[in-house]
Amino acid sequence: MDTRILEYFLTAAQEGNFTRAAEILRVSQPSLSRQIMQLEEEIGCPLFIRGSKSVQLTAEGFLFKNRAEEILSLVQKTRKELLNEKDYIRGDIYLGTMEGGAFRSLADLIVRFRARYPGVCFHIASEQSAVISHQVEQGLFDFGFLLGPVSGEKFHSVTIPASERWGILLLPDHPLAGRDSLAPSDLQPYPLIVPERLLKSGSLASLLGRPKDFQIAAAYNLISNILILAEAGAGAVLCLYRKQYTEKGFRFIPLSPGRLEEQAFFIWKKGHTLSQASDRFLKEVCDSFSESHQS
């Protein structure tokens, strides 16, 4: 039985008039009447009581109306499920990311993406930017999220706005803990723990000054263990502001002048074939940050 005929029948039943139903369905009235008669012949009983200006359902017609509505509802549900199946994405996405507040915008996107595609699992590794770039280049990460610079020869990238403030993390009993801000020269007499990437890239000089003018006690790539080291009294920590650090009992004092990290980059390797899940997530990232620079 053609579902189109069921739609014709239900429209005629709702309108109680073949002419109005034909106008709604955009078919001729004789064609609609003929289709209804063929349906009645197929069912084996009359479905309408026909009057001069209107039609009414027979007892069999009322029963058939309920069944027709159920059939069409099931057909529509099945169509929707089949369409969704074509659009259903599942699989694994590997993401290397820096630690930082800038990750929040990406985290929100991941949550929304998984709400749409619950079959996708994100494997997220926290690393320093140099390691992330290397792992993306080697194909071990599908994507990287990091602070610059980014090689335009090796990677495509989407720029994601970020606002990061450099400062010094101190224990409450540190001699500088009572200050509202700190100049680089204030740090020279004290042991200092700094990010490894700033040492390797030479950016420490632009932020503080010459490394040899400071007492560099340690360098780190991830800060979790460094907080324990700082609690033990190894030194003050040069880092970006995070609320959770102060919740652990540290005092964060901004550098003055302090540089703001204003851009983060979502990167993927040029020429690398992405999985269906990764390709769809990339589209979501690009759509979400469409006003940002893409290369």
Short mmCIF file of C-alpha atoms in Angstrom, two decimals, residues 14-272:
data_model
loop_
_atom_site.label_atom_id
_atom_site.label_comp_id
_atom_site.label_asym_id
_atom_site.label_seq_id
_atom_site.Cartn_x
_atom_site.Cartn_y
_atom_site.Cartn_z
CA GLN A 14 -9.69 15.69 8.34
CA GLU A 15 -11.36 18.09 5.88
CA GLY A 16 -14.61 16.13 5.49
CA ASN A 17 -14.70 17.28 1.89
CA PHE A 18 -12.94 15.82 -1.17
CA THR A 19 -12.73 19.16 -2.98
CA ARG A 20 -10.96 20.97 -0.10
CA ALA A 21 -8.70 17.97 0.47
CA ALA A 22 -7.76 17.93 -3.23
CA GLU A 23 -6.84 21.63 -3.06
CA ILE A 24 -4.59 21.02 -0.04
CA LEU A 25 -2.97 18.02 -1.69
CA ARG A 26 -2.68 19.85 -5.03
CA VAL A 27 -4.37 17.11 -7.00
CA SER A 28 -7.61 17.14 -8.95
CA GLN A 29 -10.80 16.24 -7.13
CA PRO A 30 -11.65 13.38 -9.56
CA SER A 31 -8.14 11.96 -9.08
CA LEU A 32 -8.51 12.07 -5.29
CA SER A 33 -11.94 10.41 -5.43
CA ARG A 34 -10.57 7.69 -7.67
CA GLN A 35 -7.64 7.03 -5.32
CA ILE A 36 -10.00 6.75 -2.33
CA MET A 37 -12.26 4.33 -4.21
CA GLN A 38 -9.26 2.15 -5.11
CA LEU A 39 -8.23 2.16 -1.44
CA GLU A 40 -11.72 1.07 -0.38
CA GLU A 41 -11.61 -1.75 -2.95
CA GLU A 42 -8.23 -2.84 -1.60
CA ILE A 43 -9.47 -2.73 2.01
CA GLY A 44 -12.72 -4.44 1.10
CA CYS A 45 -15.14 -2.02 2.75
CA PRO A 46 -16.34 1.57 2.44
CA LEU A 47 -14.36 4.13 4.46
CA PHE A 48 -16.55 7.19 3.80
CA ILE A 49 -20.25 7.95 3.81
CA ARG A 50 -20.56 10.33 0.87
CA GLY A 51 -22.98 13.25 0.99
CA SER A 52 -23.72 15.95 -1.59
CA LYS A 53 -21.29 18.44 -0.02
CA SER A 54 -19.33 16.48 2.57
CA VAL A 55 -18.08 13.05 3.53
CA GLN A 56 -17.99 11.26 6.89
CA LEU A 57 -16.02 8.29 8.09
CA THR A 58 -17.72 4.94 8.49
CA ALA A 59 -17.00 2.83 11.58
CA GLU A 60 -14.40 0.98 9.49
CA GLY A 61 -13.10 4.37 8.35
CA PHE A 62 -12.46 5.47 11.95
CA LEU A 63 -10.53 2.27 12.63
CA PHE A 64 -8.55 2.64 9.43
CA LYS A 65 -7.80 6.29 10.28
CA ASN A 66 -6.14 5.25 13.55
CA ARG A 67 -4.08 2.60 11.79
CA ALA A 68 -3.12 4.96 8.96
CA GLU A 69 -1.86 7.53 11.45
CA GLU A 70 0.21 4.87 13.21
CA ILE A 71 1.66 3.64 9.91
CA LEU A 72 2.65 7.10 8.72
CA SER A 73 4.14 7.95 12.10
CA LEU A 74 6.25 4.80 12.00
CA VAL A 75 7.34 5.52 8.43
CA GLN A 76 8.41 9.06 9.36
CA LYS A 77 10.26 7.80 12.42
CA THR A 78 12.06 5.17 10.35
CA ARG A 79 13.02 7.73 7.71
CA LYS A 80 14.42 9.99 10.40
CA GLU A 81 16.40 7.14 11.95
CA LEU A 82 17.84 6.17 8.57
CA LEU A 83 18.84 9.75 7.84
CA ASN A 84 20.41 10.05 11.28
CA GLU A 85 22.28 6.79 10.71
CA LYS A 86 23.90 8.32 7.64
CA ASP A 87 24.89 11.28 9.78
CA TYR A 88 25.94 9.18 12.78
CA ILE A 89 29.61 9.53 13.62
CA ARG A 90 31.60 7.32 15.96
CA GLY A 91 35.28 6.68 16.61
CA ASP A 92 38.30 8.14 18.40
CA ILE A 93 39.81 11.62 18.21
CA TYR A 94 43.33 12.22 19.52
CA LEU A 95 44.06 15.72 20.77
CA GLY A 96 47.25 17.11 22.22
CA THR A 97 46.69 20.29 24.21
CA MET A 98 48.53 22.75 26.35
CA GLU A 99 47.34 23.38 29.87
CA GLY A 100 45.55 26.67 30.11
CA GLY A 101 42.35 28.61 30.44
CA ALA A 102 42.24 29.03 26.67
CA PHE A 103 41.27 25.35 26.49
CA ARG A 104 37.84 26.22 27.92
CA SER A 105 36.43 27.36 24.57
CA LEU A 106 37.56 24.07 23.02
CA ALA A 107 36.24 22.08 26.00
CA ASP A 108 32.78 23.61 25.54
CA LEU A 109 32.88 22.62 21.88
CA ILE A 110 33.87 19.04 22.75
CA VAL A 111 30.91 18.76 25.13
CA ARG A 112 28.49 19.99 22.46
CA PHE A 113 30.04 17.68 19.87
CA ARG A 114 29.69 14.60 22.08
CA ALA A 115 26.08 15.49 22.84
CA ARG A 116 25.47 15.19 19.11
CA TYR A 117 27.80 12.25 18.52
CA PRO A 118 27.95 10.17 21.74
CA GLY A 119 29.82 7.42 19.93
CA VAL A 120 32.94 9.59 19.69
CA CYS A 121 35.68 9.26 22.34
CA PHE A 122 38.27 12.02 22.81
CA HIS A 123 41.78 11.01 23.87
CA ILE A 124 43.29 14.17 25.35
CA ALA A 125 46.96 14.46 26.30
CA SER A 126 48.43 17.53 28.03
CA GLU A 127 51.84 18.46 26.65
CA GLN A 128 54.00 21.47 25.96
CA SER A 129 53.61 23.15 22.60
CA ALA A 130 56.78 21.74 21.00
CA VAL A 131 55.77 18.18 21.84
CA ILE A 132 52.25 18.75 20.55
CA SER A 133 53.54 20.04 17.21
CA HIS A 134 55.87 17.05 16.86
CA GLN A 135 53.14 14.54 17.71
CA VAL A 136 50.70 16.09 15.23
CA GLU A 137 53.41 16.03 12.55
CA GLN A 138 54.05 12.34 13.28
CA GLY A 139 50.34 11.55 13.06
CA LEU A 140 50.09 10.51 16.73
CA PHE A 141 47.66 13.33 17.44
CA ASP A 142 44.87 14.24 15.03
CA PHE A 143 44.91 17.78 16.33
CA GLY A 144 46.93 20.05 18.55
CA PHE A 145 45.90 23.03 20.66
CA LEU A 146 48.78 25.27 21.65
CA LEU A 147 50.25 28.71 21.90
CA GLY A 148 52.33 29.84 18.92
CA PRO A 149 54.37 30.00 16.89
CA VAL A 150 52.94 27.56 14.32
CA SER A 151 54.73 26.36 11.18
CA GLY A 152 52.65 27.32 8.15
CA GLU A 153 54.62 24.85 6.04
CA LYS A 154 53.61 21.83 8.12
CA PHE A 155 50.22 22.67 9.58
CA HIS A 156 46.83 24.14 8.87
CA SER A 157 45.58 26.18 11.78
CA VAL A 158 42.60 27.98 13.22
CA THR A 159 43.33 30.91 15.51
CA ILE A 160 41.30 30.91 18.70
CA PRO A 161 41.25 34.09 20.80
CA ALA A 162 42.80 33.69 24.24
CA SER A 163 43.65 35.98 27.10
CA GLU A 164 46.45 34.76 29.35
CA ARG A 165 48.22 36.75 32.05
CA TRP A 166 51.76 35.94 33.16
CA GLY A 167 52.57 36.19 36.81
CA ILE A 168 54.42 34.61 39.72
CA LEU A 169 52.99 31.91 41.95
CA LEU A 170 54.21 32.24 45.56
CA LEU A 171 53.65 30.65 48.92
CA PRO A 172 51.95 32.99 51.42
CA ASP A 173 55.15 33.32 53.48
CA HIS A 174 57.35 34.31 50.51
CA PRO A 175 58.99 37.76 50.94
CA LEU A 176 57.20 39.01 47.79
CA ALA A 177 53.78 37.61 48.67
CA GLY A 178 52.43 40.95 49.88
CA ARG A 179 53.00 42.76 46.58
CA ASP A 180 50.23 43.66 44.14
CA SER A 181 52.49 43.35 41.12
CA LEU A 182 56.09 42.42 40.40
CA ALA A 183 58.73 43.74 38.04
CA PRO A 184 61.27 41.26 36.62
CA SER A 185 64.03 42.84 38.69
CA ASP A 186 62.10 41.98 41.88
CA LEU A 187 62.59 38.27 41.10
CA GLN A 188 66.35 38.25 40.66
CA PRO A 189 67.25 37.52 44.32
CA TYR A 190 64.97 34.46 44.55
CA PRO A 191 64.92 30.93 43.09
CA LEU A 192 62.61 30.77 40.11
CA ILE A 193 60.84 27.88 38.35
CA VAL A 194 60.05 28.67 34.72
CA PRO A 195 58.30 26.99 31.75
CA GLU A 196 60.65 24.89 29.63
CA ARG A 197 59.16 26.24 26.41
CA LEU A 198 60.14 29.80 27.33
CA LEU A 199 63.73 28.71 27.83
CA LYS A 200 63.89 26.74 24.59
CA SER A 201 62.19 29.36 22.44
CA GLY A 202 64.08 32.31 23.94
CA SER A 203 60.80 33.93 24.98
CA LEU A 204 61.93 34.13 28.61
CA ALA A 205 64.26 36.97 27.68
CA SER A 206 61.41 39.03 26.23
CA LEU A 207 59.26 38.37 29.29
CA LEU A 208 61.78 38.77 32.13
CA GLY A 209 65.17 39.58 30.72
CA ARG A 210 68.40 37.60 30.34
CA PRO A 211 68.06 34.14 31.97
CA LYS A 212 71.57 34.42 33.41
CA ASP A 213 70.37 37.35 35.56
CA PHE A 214 67.95 35.03 37.39
CA GLN A 215 68.25 32.05 39.70
CA ILE A 216 66.58 29.39 37.53
CA ALA A 217 66.02 26.52 39.96
CA ALA A 218 63.96 24.32 37.64
CA ALA A 219 62.10 24.26 34.33
CA TYR A 220 58.82 22.47 33.69
CA ASN A 221 56.50 21.44 30.89
CA LEU A 222 53.44 20.56 33.00
CA ILE A 223 52.74 22.30 36.24
CA SER A 224 51.08 19.59 38.37
CA ASN A 225 54.27 18.24 39.99
CA ILE A 226 55.78 21.71 40.01
CA LEU A 227 53.13 22.84 42.49
CA ILE A 228 54.34 20.13 44.85
CA LEU A 229 57.92 21.27 44.26
CA ALA A 230 56.94 24.86 44.98
CA GLU A 231 55.12 23.81 48.15
CA ALA A 232 58.39 22.20 49.26
CA GLY A 233 60.09 25.59 48.92
CA ALA A 234 62.03 25.10 45.66
CA GLY A 235 61.13 28.51 44.34
CA ALA A 236 58.53 30.86 42.91
CA VAL A 237 56.76 29.69 39.73
CA LEU A 238 56.49 31.74 36.58
CA CYS A 239 53.16 30.74 35.05
CA LEU A 240 49.88 31.84 33.52
CA TYR A 241 47.03 32.69 35.87
CA ARG A 242 44.74 29.86 36.94
CA LYS A 243 42.11 30.23 39.64
CA GLN A 244 42.76 26.73 40.97
CA TYR A 245 46.32 27.64 41.94
CA THR A 246 45.13 30.22 44.44
CA GLU A 247 42.59 27.71 45.74
CA LYS A 248 45.55 25.48 46.65
CA GLY A 249 46.91 28.21 48.93
CA PHE A 250 49.30 29.97 46.55
CA ARG A 251 49.33 33.68 45.84
CA PHE A 252 49.38 34.74 42.18
CA ILE A 253 51.00 38.13 41.57
CA PRO A 254 50.90 39.52 38.03
CA LEU A 255 54.03 40.73 36.29
CA SER A 256 54.21 44.40 35.48
CA PRO A 257 54.57 44.88 32.66
CA GLY A 258 53.01 41.48 32.00
CA ARG A 259 52.55 40.08 28.55
CA LEU A 260 49.14 38.80 27.56
CA GLU A 261 49.06 35.67 25.38
CA GLU A 262 46.32 36.74 22.96
CA GLN A 263 46.16 33.81 20.53
CA ALA A 264 45.98 30.04 20.72
CA PHE A 265 46.10 27.75 17.69
CA PHE A 266 44.15 24.64 16.77
CA ILE A 267 46.38 22.79 14.31
CA TRP A 268 46.32 19.71 12.05
CA LYS A 269 48.89 18.32 9.66
CA LYS A 270 48.77 19.34 6.02
CA GLY A 271 48.02 16.46 3.69
CA HIS A 272 46.96 14.16 6.53
#
